[in-house]
């Protein structure tokens, strides 16, 4: 045991050392990358500064060059009298901060605004311009005045009327005017700037401490230590050879980053350069703050690693417990989920039954009650299930409204009895929590040698769909159901095509007065005629469409086809009756449903009294929005029929909502009319409806005995096979001609 602990400790230490080494290396690498980034930024900023000064200097020279051109034109116009107008340009000299402006005749004698008259025949600028060039000089010592100032002369030739050069025009400005521009410090006062001519001489300096001015030997002695990684090269030689250059050089044991940028002085003339420098210590000052933070980060990271290693075992223990809880616990119920159920089933050594439980219309219940209330209901149902299961039986919560259960029973009858009890308990729990619309439906599959647990679960889930849209709540899987499964798949795949090809036919079942002498109305019922001519009844496809939400599109289809058919009958002069059309719950969740249906009526020029809408009691589900929509339909003149009253869990409180015009008593009550209790119930229901002012229709009437009993009750009309089964449109048309 001690050896194992030592081995683990050594392992942890080795891992810690490796991690620390890796992190330190990463931090150093990060520091180098940051340093490179700072260096690149510095070079870019240095380039921007140099470009800015170059642009400024070029603008200055260009301005003076343009001035000199204008003055030269004026001089040439005056011809031999040009000396007489020199004094006219004194204001120009002052405006442009010049030292003088004047003319030099072909003998080299100066005639200037300051009255000077020396001979400058020996000067390069005279020699160049008298030969026809426009020229700007290097730095000169003013020999015309006594102040011996450093100056720069700009000159250009003057022509007589014959086009011959007979003198030059020139302007002189002090070197200080350039120095002022360069004296603006950059890089927080660390940067300096210089003007260098094409020969490598410094023309203007902003800091003589770095590069002593006017000493060509200084530039010649400087070696560039970094210039595109090309090794050490002479600064002065490189200036002559290259028009643009950056890099590093060293003076007095101090390194500088530099860049020099060409400045085009004048056309057909030599080039000057802006040399911008900044010491490398400026970069280190900028980087020091980052470096200090990196060192702190290394210390913090090492501390964190140490703490992390010490807490690893504790963390992983808790993580394993949390992972197990997340993997095997339902977040809604806090109990077992499907993976936990399947894991528990590994201990089952014998047969039994898997039941898949789904809550019908739970999505609508969630919308009506809210997420919190629906989650609370799921927890309540889980508690009911958990307390209901026997020892050795298991249950799990799958999705929000589905559960899986294992019953250790031997027969279908025993399982169905238990599911019946469980259903009653769940429904009772729903009532106690003010959610009466809780309808659990079950699909059941026996575990056999051919069915393992997962297979039985899948088959139970599949067969549960048979209970949707029907009154039965339990369905047992059989192999014969495979054809139904294929049919359901085809329904979903071919529904869109069937709509486009109008393969849904609307049939009509008449409603008659109690005597059977007068047709009082009809109900529109849908059939699906396949391409091979086979007709699918509603029970074969309606539940599936209700499940996937496509039923709302079919509702609108039937409504429009019914309106179109009524219009055709009216145009033929037939005596039409009101036709009621079934509308599902999903339809009432579509946008502007009332407006859509009323626009269809208007499209076929029908009155609201020509159609009626049938809904089931469960459509309300506590949803005030649906109640408002039903009221809106009635306000538009369309009557609302409550269908299937008496089936399932009818609530008398529904009648008090006052959103129905007609009460349709379900066949399940009519089937019991021959016994005393059944007769009393249906009679009292009819009387209650009459007292509330409702129109009463009894549906599902199939024999003469039922008719005879209903004669003594105050119902308004009858619907059922005794009078007529549902008829295709052509056959129904024969009855209303």
XYZ file of C-alpha atoms in Angstrom:
737
model
C 0.000 0.000 0.000
C 2.851 2.414 0.887
C 4.618 1.541 -2.349
C 1.484 2.363 -4.323
C 1.177 5.697 -2.576
C 4.839 6.502 -3.259
C 4.395 5.570 -6.903
C 1.359 7.837 -7.180
C 3.206 10.658 -5.411
C 6.208 10.333 -7.749
C 3.833 10.297 -10.706
C 2.100 13.447 -9.509
C 5.470 15.194 -8.964
C 6.714 14.211 -12.431
C 3.505 15.411 -14.004
C 3.770 18.665 -12.056
C 7.381 19.235 -13.178
C 6.499 18.532 -16.794
C 3.500 20.853 -16.597
C 5.539 23.629 -15.006
C 8.318 23.244 -17.569
C 5.787 23.339 -20.339
C 4.100 26.441 -18.920
C 7.400 28.261 -18.333
C 8.444 27.451 -21.895
C 5.067 28.631 -23.158
C 5.367 31.876 -21.196
C 8.900 32.494 -22.513
C 7.678 31.779 -26.021
C 4.786 34.135 -25.432
C 7.196 36.816 -24.207
C 9.304 36.457 -27.348
C 6.231 36.710 -29.541
C 5.080 39.806 -27.666
C 8.573 41.299 -27.998
C 8.510 40.613 -31.744
C 5.111 42.228 -31.952
C 6.305 45.309 -30.066
C 9.371 45.494 -32.338
C 7.237 45.311 -35.470
C 4.918 47.972 -34.073
C 7.925 50.173 -33.257
C 9.315 49.794 -36.784
C 5.938 50.593 -38.276
C 5.571 53.666 -36.058
C 9.122 54.727 -36.954
C 8.244 54.344 -40.634
C 5.106 56.444 -40.146
C 7.096 59.193 -38.388
C 9.730 59.219 -41.137
C 7.043 59.338 -43.839
C 5.346 62.222 -42.051
C 8.541 64.291 -41.806
C 9.424 63.443 -45.420
C 6.008 64.660 -46.543
C 6.400 67.863 -44.489
C 9.865 68.589 -45.860
C 8.765 67.847 -49.418
C 5.821 70.209 -48.987
C 8.113 72.975 -47.713
C 10.534 72.643 -50.602
C 7.684 72.339 -53.120
C 6.146 75.558 -51.778
C 9.440 77.468 -52.135
C 10.037 75.919 -55.559
C 6.632 77.104 -56.769
C 7.363 80.540 -55.302
C 10.692 80.707 -57.117
C 9.023 79.709 -60.383
C 6.492 82.545 -60.025
C 9.215 85.063 -59.184
C 11.324 83.891 -62.142
C 8.392 84.429 -64.496
C 8.011 87.974 -63.149
C 11.730 88.669 -63.643
C 11.721 87.336 -67.209
C 8.748 89.532 -68.122
C 10.640 92.650 -66.981
C 13.612 91.814 -69.151
C 16.511 94.237 -68.607
C 14.486 96.143 -65.961
C 14.274 93.135 -63.666
C 16.744 94.667 -61.191
C 14.318 97.549 -60.654
C 11.580 95.344 -59.206
C 13.673 93.505 -56.587
C 12.298 95.657 -53.803
C 8.750 94.648 -54.734
C 9.414 91.159 -53.338
C 10.437 92.208 -49.802
C 6.927 91.383 -48.465
C 7.167 87.961 -50.112
C 10.445 87.291 -48.300
C 8.821 88.096 -44.986
C 5.688 86.057 -45.725
C 7.615 82.908 -46.598
C 10.229 83.295 -43.844
C 13.070 83.629 -46.371
C 16.394 85.292 -45.811
C 16.541 86.891 -49.255
C 15.209 86.649 -52.786
C 17.052 88.003 -55.792
C 18.754 87.822 -59.164
C 22.318 86.856 -60.118
C 23.417 88.174 -63.467
C 25.539 86.158 -65.841
C 28.695 87.646 -64.294
C 27.754 86.266 -60.842
C 26.776 89.607 -59.280
C 23.897 89.292 -56.759
C 20.965 91.760 -56.707
C 18.859 90.781 -53.635
C 16.007 92.073 -51.506
C 18.411 92.757 -48.623
C 20.600 94.930 -50.854
C 23.559 92.570 -50.927
C 25.716 92.592 -54.058
C 28.481 90.017 -53.734
C 29.836 87.810 -56.507
C 28.786 84.116 -56.284
C 30.294 82.911 -59.529
C 32.289 80.299 -57.632
C 29.163 78.728 -56.014
C 27.837 75.390 -57.324
C 24.260 76.642 -57.429
C 25.317 79.464 -59.835
C 27.277 77.109 -62.029
C 24.412 74.602 -62.217
C 21.615 77.081 -62.875
C 23.558 79.262 -65.360
C 23.991 75.970 -67.228
C 20.205 75.465 -67.313
C 19.435 73.402 -64.163
C 17.053 74.107 -61.348
C 19.102 73.422 -58.260
C 18.956 73.280 -54.467
C 22.221 73.516 -52.647
C 23.622 71.648 -49.712
C 24.227 73.597 -46.507
C 26.216 76.740 -47.190
C 27.770 79.446 -45.046
C 26.227 82.742 -46.080
C 29.050 84.754 -47.724
C 26.832 87.631 -48.755
C 25.934 88.937 -45.296
C 28.149 89.282 -42.276
C 26.213 86.923 -39.961
C 27.740 83.809 -41.548
C 24.514 81.858 -41.047
C 23.964 78.379 -42.402
C 21.698 78.622 -45.411
C 20.229 76.676 -48.309
C 19.907 78.260 -51.747
C 17.353 77.308 -54.400
C 18.056 78.585 -57.933
C 16.827 78.349 -61.523
C 17.876 79.954 -64.850
C 16.408 83.208 -66.286
C 15.938 83.646 -70.018
C 15.858 86.760 -72.187
C 13.493 87.398 -75.088
C 15.725 85.349 -77.342
C 15.492 82.358 -75.062
C 19.113 82.621 -73.931
C 20.086 82.270 -70.278
C 21.204 85.659 -69.049
C 21.094 85.091 -65.299
C 19.526 83.113 -62.495
C 16.756 83.658 -59.934
C 17.353 82.430 -56.408
C 15.961 82.388 -52.956
C 17.799 81.782 -49.683
C 16.343 80.416 -46.476
C 17.880 79.734 -43.122
C 18.734 76.239 -42.007
C 16.850 76.943 -38.778
C 13.514 76.783 -40.642
C 14.131 73.075 -41.326
C 15.460 72.440 -37.836
C 12.234 73.777 -36.321
C 10.198 71.155 -38.156
C 12.452 68.319 -37.000
C 12.639 69.525 -33.402
C 9.189 68.056 -32.620
C 9.977 64.988 -30.498
C 8.438 61.582 -31.233
C 8.136 58.378 -29.177
C 7.523 60.292 -25.941
C 10.685 62.365 -26.454
C 12.990 59.414 -27.192
C 12.868 59.721 -30.990
C 15.069 62.012 -33.161
C 15.084 62.992 -36.832
C 17.745 64.114 -39.342
C 17.919 65.303 -42.949
C 20.678 63.602 -45.000
C 21.702 64.438 -48.563
C 22.539 62.043 -51.360
C 26.223 62.047 -50.424
C 25.535 60.830 -46.942
C 26.033 64.233 -45.295
C 23.748 65.375 -42.489
C 21.906 68.477 -43.638
C 19.791 69.155 -40.545
C 19.904 67.571 -37.080
C 17.425 67.612 -34.232
C 19.929 66.142 -31.755
C 23.648 66.691 -32.236
C 24.391 64.371 -29.302
C 23.544 61.333 -31.424
C 25.041 62.235 -34.808
C 27.414 65.243 -34.705
C 26.326 67.490 -37.528
C 28.266 68.025 -40.776
C 30.865 65.297 -40.147
C 30.742 62.784 -42.981
C 33.231 60.621 -41.159
C 30.608 59.982 -38.467
C 28.207 58.330 -40.890
C 31.026 56.470 -42.560
C 32.095 54.986 -39.242
C 28.604 53.765 -38.366
C 27.931 50.103 -39.104
C 24.393 48.793 -39.500
C 24.056 45.762 -37.204
C 20.670 44.665 -38.579
C 19.581 45.378 -42.135
C 17.401 42.556 -43.418
C 19.709 40.030 -41.664
C 22.420 40.864 -44.212
C 25.171 41.334 -41.645
C 27.161 44.470 -40.800
C 27.331 47.051 -43.613
C 28.471 50.670 -43.849
C 25.736 53.206 -43.209
C 27.049 55.804 -45.684
C 27.644 53.233 -48.427
C 24.145 51.865 -48.049
C 22.592 55.334 -48.322
C 24.328 55.883 -51.634
C 23.297 52.432 -52.878
C 19.697 52.200 -51.599
C 16.786 54.625 -51.685
C 15.038 53.148 -48.621
C 16.487 51.382 -45.602
C 15.671 50.319 -42.039
C 17.490 48.383 -39.346
C 19.689 48.993 -36.289
C 23.019 50.669 -35.653
C 25.183 51.273 -32.574
C 26.786 54.510 -31.340
C 28.670 54.829 -28.066
C 27.551 51.331 -26.967
C 23.954 52.284 -27.473
C 21.693 50.630 -30.033
C 19.181 52.513 -32.168
C 16.400 51.457 -34.472
C 16.404 53.585 -37.599
C 14.680 54.155 -40.899
C 15.466 56.620 -43.633
C 12.970 57.688 -46.260
C 13.741 59.535 -49.525
C 12.391 63.044 -50.061
C 12.081 64.184 -53.666
C 13.317 67.771 -53.432
C 12.716 69.084 -56.944
C 12.390 67.742 -60.460
C 15.665 66.733 -62.134
C 17.582 67.212 -58.903
C 19.253 65.197 -56.163
C 17.478 63.494 -53.292
C 17.430 64.161 -49.562
C 16.478 61.614 -46.875
C 14.683 61.744 -43.546
C 16.575 59.645 -41.011
C 14.386 58.788 -37.970
C 15.913 56.988 -34.978
C 14.749 55.727 -31.590
C 16.920 53.964 -28.973
C 16.250 50.306 -28.259
C 15.880 51.177 -24.568
C 12.514 52.770 -25.466
C 11.289 49.351 -26.596
C 12.531 47.730 -23.386
C 10.753 50.355 -21.305
C 7.519 49.498 -23.109
C 8.083 45.778 -22.756
C 9.099 45.821 -19.103
C 5.511 46.135 -17.858
C 4.461 43.129 -19.936
C 7.498 41.148 -18.831
C 6.764 41.867 -15.194
C 3.196 40.621 -15.638
C 4.493 37.471 -17.345
C 6.711 36.728 -14.364
C 3.731 37.186 -12.087
C 1.702 34.920 -14.300
C 4.373 32.199 -14.068
C 4.254 32.391 -10.284
C 0.449 32.290 -10.237
C 0.305 29.392 -12.689
C 2.776 27.378 -10.642
C 0.693 28.010 -7.549
C -2.471 26.997 -9.373
C -0.841 23.805 -10.658
C 0.250 22.889 -7.170
C -3.209 23.451 -5.745
C -4.775 21.593 -8.688
C -2.574 18.537 -8.225
C -3.329 18.410 -4.521
C -7.062 18.581 -5.232
C -7.125 16.189 -8.191
C -8.205 13.088 -6.327
C -10.962 14.917 -4.512
C -12.161 16.543 -7.722
C -12.295 13.315 -9.701
C -14.171 11.505 -6.958
C -16.859 14.195 -6.977
C -16.808 14.273 -10.770
C -17.473 10.557 -10.966
C -20.405 10.905 -8.595
C -21.771 13.873 -10.544
C -21.332 12.088 -13.896
C -23.215 9.085 -12.590
C -26.010 11.316 -11.350
C -26.265 13.191 -14.638
C -26.147 10.003 -16.693
C -28.717 8.051 -14.695
C -31.031 10.691 -13.218
C -33.921 12.526 -14.850
C -33.462 16.302 -14.418
C -37.239 16.740 -14.112
C -38.245 13.971 -11.693
C -34.937 13.470 -9.888
C -35.499 9.708 -10.301
C -34.296 7.058 -12.727
C -34.084 7.898 -16.422
C -34.063 5.540 -19.416
C -30.325 4.605 -19.180
C -30.780 3.807 -15.470
C -33.865 1.731 -16.297
C -31.947 -0.260 -18.925
C -29.080 -0.734 -16.473
C -31.508 -2.007 -13.792
C -33.037 -4.403 -16.305
C -29.710 -6.241 -16.590
C -30.578 -7.969 -13.306
C -33.883 -9.318 -14.685
C -33.456 -13.045 -15.422
C -36.987 -13.907 -16.575
C -39.751 -12.565 -18.793
C -42.287 -9.878 -18.135
C -43.666 -6.836 -19.951
C -42.262 -3.474 -21.015
C -44.820 -0.661 -21.047
C -44.209 2.652 -22.795
C -46.391 5.378 -21.282
C -47.119 8.637 -23.089
C -49.299 11.539 -21.941
C -51.713 12.382 -24.749
C -51.857 16.080 -25.684
C -49.275 16.890 -23.031
C -47.756 19.560 -25.293
C -51.048 21.430 -25.277
C -51.325 20.957 -21.525
C -47.844 22.493 -21.135
C -48.878 25.486 -23.215
C -52.067 25.906 -21.211
C -50.539 25.532 -17.747
C -46.962 26.707 -18.253
C -43.632 24.889 -17.991
C -43.398 25.009 -14.190
C -46.857 23.533 -13.724
C -46.266 20.829 -16.337
C -42.913 19.877 -14.752
C -44.656 19.694 -11.394
C -47.240 17.363 -12.935
C -44.483 15.106 -14.333
C -42.945 14.869 -10.837
C -46.346 13.978 -9.362
C -46.874 11.283 -12.004
C -43.409 9.896 -11.309
C -44.201 9.648 -7.589
C -47.419 7.783 -8.446
C -45.507 5.363 -10.699
C -42.700 4.843 -8.200
C -45.111 3.964 -5.404
C -47.147 1.757 -7.741
C -44.298 -0.540 -8.833
C -43.715 -3.833 -6.986
C -40.428 -5.206 -5.705
C -38.266 -6.339 -8.635
C -40.071 -4.021 -11.053
C -38.503 -0.912 -12.514
C -39.515 2.375 -14.070
C -37.747 5.287 -15.726
C -38.562 8.746 -17.045
C -37.549 9.091 -20.695
C -38.601 12.401 -22.231
C -40.772 15.127 -20.724
C -44.073 13.263 -21.247
C -42.933 9.624 -21.648
C -42.107 6.896 -19.135
C -40.996 3.273 -19.405
C -42.122 0.571 -16.961
C -41.299 -3.091 -16.396
C -44.033 -5.329 -14.960
C -43.181 -8.759 -13.639
C -46.455 -10.308 -14.803
C -47.374 -13.489 -16.700
C -50.349 -12.418 -18.871
C -51.760 -9.560 -20.891
C -54.836 -9.493 -18.693
C -52.804 -8.967 -15.515
C -50.799 -6.167 -17.128
C -53.915 -4.436 -18.439
C -55.552 -4.582 -14.998
C -52.529 -2.956 -13.419
C -52.317 -0.278 -16.121
C -55.998 0.452 -15.594
C -55.315 1.050 -11.883
C -52.256 3.155 -12.680
C -54.267 5.242 -15.139
C -56.921 5.943 -12.518
C -54.261 6.964 -9.974
C -52.596 9.342 -12.448
C -55.914 10.873 -13.483
C -56.849 11.324 -9.829
C -53.512 13.013 -9.128
C -54.148 15.370 -12.047
C -57.558 16.348 -10.641
C -56.055 16.966 -7.211
C -53.577 19.380 -8.793
C -56.206 21.165 -10.902
C -55.011 19.584 -14.173
C -57.864 17.234 -15.138
C -56.735 16.756 -18.738
C -54.172 14.036 -18.069
C -54.664 11.044 -20.351
C -51.926 8.384 -20.092
C -51.727 5.984 -23.030
C -49.728 2.733 -22.973
C -47.980 0.596 -25.530
C -47.009 -2.835 -24.154
C -44.631 -5.516 -25.422
C -43.823 -8.862 -23.810
C -40.154 -9.682 -23.184
C -39.424 -13.007 -24.860
C -36.486 -14.878 -26.297
C -36.976 -12.951 -29.545
C -37.332 -9.603 -27.767
C -34.536 -8.282 -25.588
C -35.233 -5.283 -23.365
C -34.249 -2.624 -25.919
C -36.211 -4.307 -28.700
C -39.257 -4.692 -26.452
C -38.960 -1.022 -25.487
C -38.898 0.081 -29.151
C -41.903 -2.096 -29.978
C -43.818 -0.834 -26.942
C -43.130 2.756 -28.009
C -44.283 2.007 -31.526
C -47.524 0.302 -30.508
C -48.412 3.167 -28.157
C -49.202 5.238 -31.255
C -52.229 2.991 -31.856
C -53.903 4.537 -28.818
C -53.624 8.118 -30.068
C -56.887 9.649 -31.210
C -58.889 6.668 -29.936
C -60.760 5.817 -26.763
C -58.532 2.868 -25.888
C -55.590 3.530 -23.607
C -53.662 0.238 -23.814
C -52.309 -1.434 -26.943
C -50.328 -4.687 -26.973
C -47.729 -5.258 -29.644
C -48.255 -8.019 -32.180
C -46.291 -8.965 -35.259
C -49.315 -8.163 -37.382
C -48.789 -4.543 -36.395
C -45.849 -4.356 -38.787
C -48.204 -3.481 -41.619
C -49.640 -0.655 -39.501
C -46.135 0.602 -38.842
C -45.437 0.645 -42.572
C -48.732 2.428 -43.170
C -47.903 5.108 -40.593
C -44.559 5.675 -42.265
C -46.251 5.990 -45.638
C -48.764 8.434 -44.193
C -46.010 10.816 -43.121
C -44.061 10.395 -46.370
C -47.005 10.814 -48.771
C -49.184 13.337 -46.913
C -47.724 16.312 -48.800
C -48.224 14.590 -52.155
C -51.778 13.605 -51.225
C -52.598 17.244 -50.436
C -51.166 18.447 -53.743
C -53.028 15.763 -55.717
C -56.243 16.328 -53.686
C -56.493 12.668 -52.748
C -58.359 13.551 -49.561
C -62.079 13.239 -50.266
C -64.806 14.905 -48.224
C -67.790 12.643 -47.465
C -71.007 13.795 -45.837
C -73.114 12.081 -43.150
C -76.663 13.525 -42.953
C -78.414 14.587 -39.749
C -82.192 14.093 -39.555
C -85.040 15.231 -37.383
C -86.208 12.690 -34.775
C -88.936 11.531 -37.146
C -86.434 10.980 -39.931
C -88.559 12.991 -42.354
C -86.357 16.049 -42.730
C -82.607 16.429 -43.227
C -81.431 19.117 -40.807
C -77.710 19.151 -41.554
C -74.622 17.098 -42.318
C -71.147 16.424 -40.991
C -68.105 16.609 -43.306
C -65.829 13.573 -42.884
C -62.498 12.998 -44.640
C -61.284 9.896 -46.479
C -57.894 9.264 -48.138
C -58.164 7.615 -51.556
C -54.817 6.109 -52.534
C -53.570 5.900 -56.102
C -54.575 2.239 -56.295
C -58.167 3.217 -55.431
C -58.082 1.895 -51.853
C -59.775 4.202 -49.322
C -58.173 4.800 -45.935
C -60.655 5.579 -43.115
C -59.918 8.494 -40.763
C -58.730 6.208 -37.975
C -55.855 5.042 -40.199
C -54.241 8.448 -40.631
C -55.845 11.082 -38.348
C -53.983 9.954 -35.160
C -50.633 10.102 -36.956
C -51.340 13.565 -38.353
C -52.418 14.730 -34.896
C -49.137 13.432 -33.535
C -46.918 15.255 -36.037
C -49.028 18.448 -36.162
C -49.995 18.176 -39.854
C -53.679 17.759 -38.862
C -54.062 21.569 -38.906
C -53.279 21.658 -42.636
C -55.790 18.863 -43.274
C -58.453 20.750 -41.269
C -58.066 23.787 -43.516
C -58.110 21.556 -46.621
C -61.409 19.941 -45.573
C -62.931 23.300 -44.667
C -62.081 24.821 -48.054
C -63.216 21.756 -50.052
C -66.490 21.709 -48.134
C -67.081 25.404 -48.843
C -66.289 24.860 -52.516
C -68.741 21.920 -52.671
C -71.521 23.917 -50.974
C -70.945 26.709 -53.493
C -71.341 24.248 -56.381
C -74.586 22.900 -54.915
C -75.978 26.385 -54.425
C -75.056 27.322 -57.995
C -77.019 24.239 -59.192
C -80.040 25.429 -57.214
C -80.019 22.591 -54.668
C -81.467 22.990 -51.188
C -78.324 22.910 -49.014
C -78.166 22.283 -45.272
C -75.591 23.505 -42.738
C -72.469 21.331 -42.859
C -70.365 20.919 -39.717
C -66.586 20.516 -40.111
C -64.264 19.046 -37.489
C -61.399 21.293 -36.330
C -58.577 19.872 -34.184
C -56.774 21.474 -31.285
C -53.617 22.066 -33.363
C -55.545 24.378 -35.701
C -56.238 26.810 -32.878
C -52.493 27.260 -32.332
C -52.003 28.634 -35.847
C -51.746 32.370 -36.441
C -54.938 34.228 -37.474
C -57.043 31.038 -37.689
C -60.365 32.912 -37.486
C -59.328 35.362 -40.195
C -58.136 32.486 -42.429
C -61.387 30.538 -42.159
C -63.576 33.611 -42.633
C -61.589 34.551 -45.759
C -62.326 31.067 -47.188
C -66.057 31.646 -46.603
C -65.784 35.008 -48.348
C -63.842 33.434 -51.230
C -66.819 31.161 -52.049
C -69.431 33.817 -51.234
C -71.027 31.760 -48.430
C -72.890 32.859 -45.326
C -71.584 31.901 -41.862
C -74.801 29.897 -41.387
C -73.808 27.571 -44.260
C -71.068 25.953 -42.158
C -70.517 24.941 -38.550
C -67.395 23.978 -36.614
C -67.155 20.837 -34.488
C -64.628 20.589 -31.647
C -64.138 18.086 -28.855
C -64.346 18.942 -25.190
C -60.612 18.352 -24.643
C -59.761 21.149 -27.078
C -60.111 23.717 -24.304
C -57.700 22.251 -21.795
C -57.811 25.368 -19.633
C -56.552 27.512 -22.512
C -58.276 30.896 -22.466
C -56.856 31.716 -25.891
C -58.812 28.871 -27.532
C -61.947 29.957 -25.678
C -61.453 33.460 -27.101
C -61.064 32.061 -30.618
C -64.281 30.031 -30.309
C -66.064 33.140 -29.113
C -64.663 35.083 -32.065
C -65.986 32.442 -34.490
C -69.447 32.762 -32.912
C -69.276 36.553 -33.124
C -68.687 36.113 -36.864
C -71.866 34.023 -37.125
C -70.388 30.503 -37.201
C -71.990 28.052 -34.767
C -69.793 25.828 -32.603
C -70.682 22.176 -31.912
C -69.275 20.250 -28.925
C -68.560 16.799 -30.356
C -68.308 13.457 -28.495
C -69.866 14.754 -25.248
C -70.050 11.860 -22.836
C -66.902 10.077 -24.010
C -63.804 10.009 -21.848
C -63.922 12.396 -18.890
C -66.646 14.886 -19.726
C -66.841 17.829 -17.368
C -70.072 19.686 -16.672
C -68.001 22.784 -15.997
C -67.214 22.845 -19.718
C -70.870 23.557 -20.453
C -70.636 26.652 -18.278
C -68.009 28.168 -20.588
C -70.857 29.176 -22.927
C -68.797 28.891 -26.067
C -70.975 26.207 -27.777
C -74.260 26.310 -29.643
C -74.851 22.580 -30.108
C -74.209 19.593 -27.845
C -73.492 16.335 -29.706
C -74.087 13.377 -27.396
C -71.532 10.641 -28.015
C -72.328 7.140 -29.250
C -70.930 5.670 -26.026
C -73.980 7.060 -24.132
C -76.395 5.963 -26.871
C -75.047 2.400 -26.662
C -76.246 2.251 -23.022
C -79.687 3.707 -23.681
C -81.434 0.315 -23.488
C -80.601 -0.095 -19.787
C -82.135 2.019 -17.042
C -78.977 3.784 -15.911
C -77.940 4.605 -19.450
C -81.388 5.925 -20.320
C -81.451 8.136 -17.213
C -77.967 9.538 -17.946
C -78.711 10.406 -21.582
C -82.139 11.847 -20.706
C -80.678 14.043 -17.955
C -77.881 15.177 -20.270
C -80.408 16.201 -22.941
C -82.559 18.032 -20.389
C -79.508 19.822 -19.014
C -78.557 20.887 -22.529
C -82.060 22.140 -23.205
C -82.064 24.109 -19.953
C -78.823 25.778 -21.057
C -80.380 26.690 -24.398
C -78.197 24.325 -26.415
C -79.220 22.572 -29.627
C -79.059 18.781 -29.038
C -77.781 16.251 -31.585
C -77.556 12.552 -30.719
C -74.947 10.726 -32.803
C -74.208 7.047 -33.295
C -77.890 5.921 -33.510
C -77.968 2.540 -35.221
C -81.284 0.719 -34.518
C -85.034 1.217 -34.178
C -85.119 0.646 -30.393
C -82.784 3.565 -29.791
C -84.943 5.791 -32.029
C -88.110 4.813 -30.134
C -86.572 5.756 -26.785
C -85.161 9.022 -28.135
C -88.665 9.962 -29.391
C -89.596 10.598 -25.795
C -86.636 12.880 -25.189
C -86.250 16.456 -26.348
C -83.351 16.121 -28.757
C -83.339 18.179 -31.945
C -81.853 15.800 -34.477
C -80.266 12.395 -34.989
C -77.069 11.312 -36.701
C -76.172 7.686 -37.265
C -76.188 4.620 -39.493
C -79.921 4.041 -38.815
C -80.667 6.921 -41.178
C -77.528 7.116 -43.283
C -73.853 6.253 -43.248
C -71.267 8.800 -44.533
C -71.756 9.321 -48.283
C -69.466 10.470 -51.094
C -70.308 13.937 -52.414
C -72.077 12.546 -55.499
C -74.381 10.283 -53.457
C -75.110 13.015 -50.906
C -75.975 15.341 -53.766
C -78.817 12.999 -54.788
C -80.442 13.520 -51.377
C -80.518 17.349 -51.608
C -81.669 17.784 -55.215
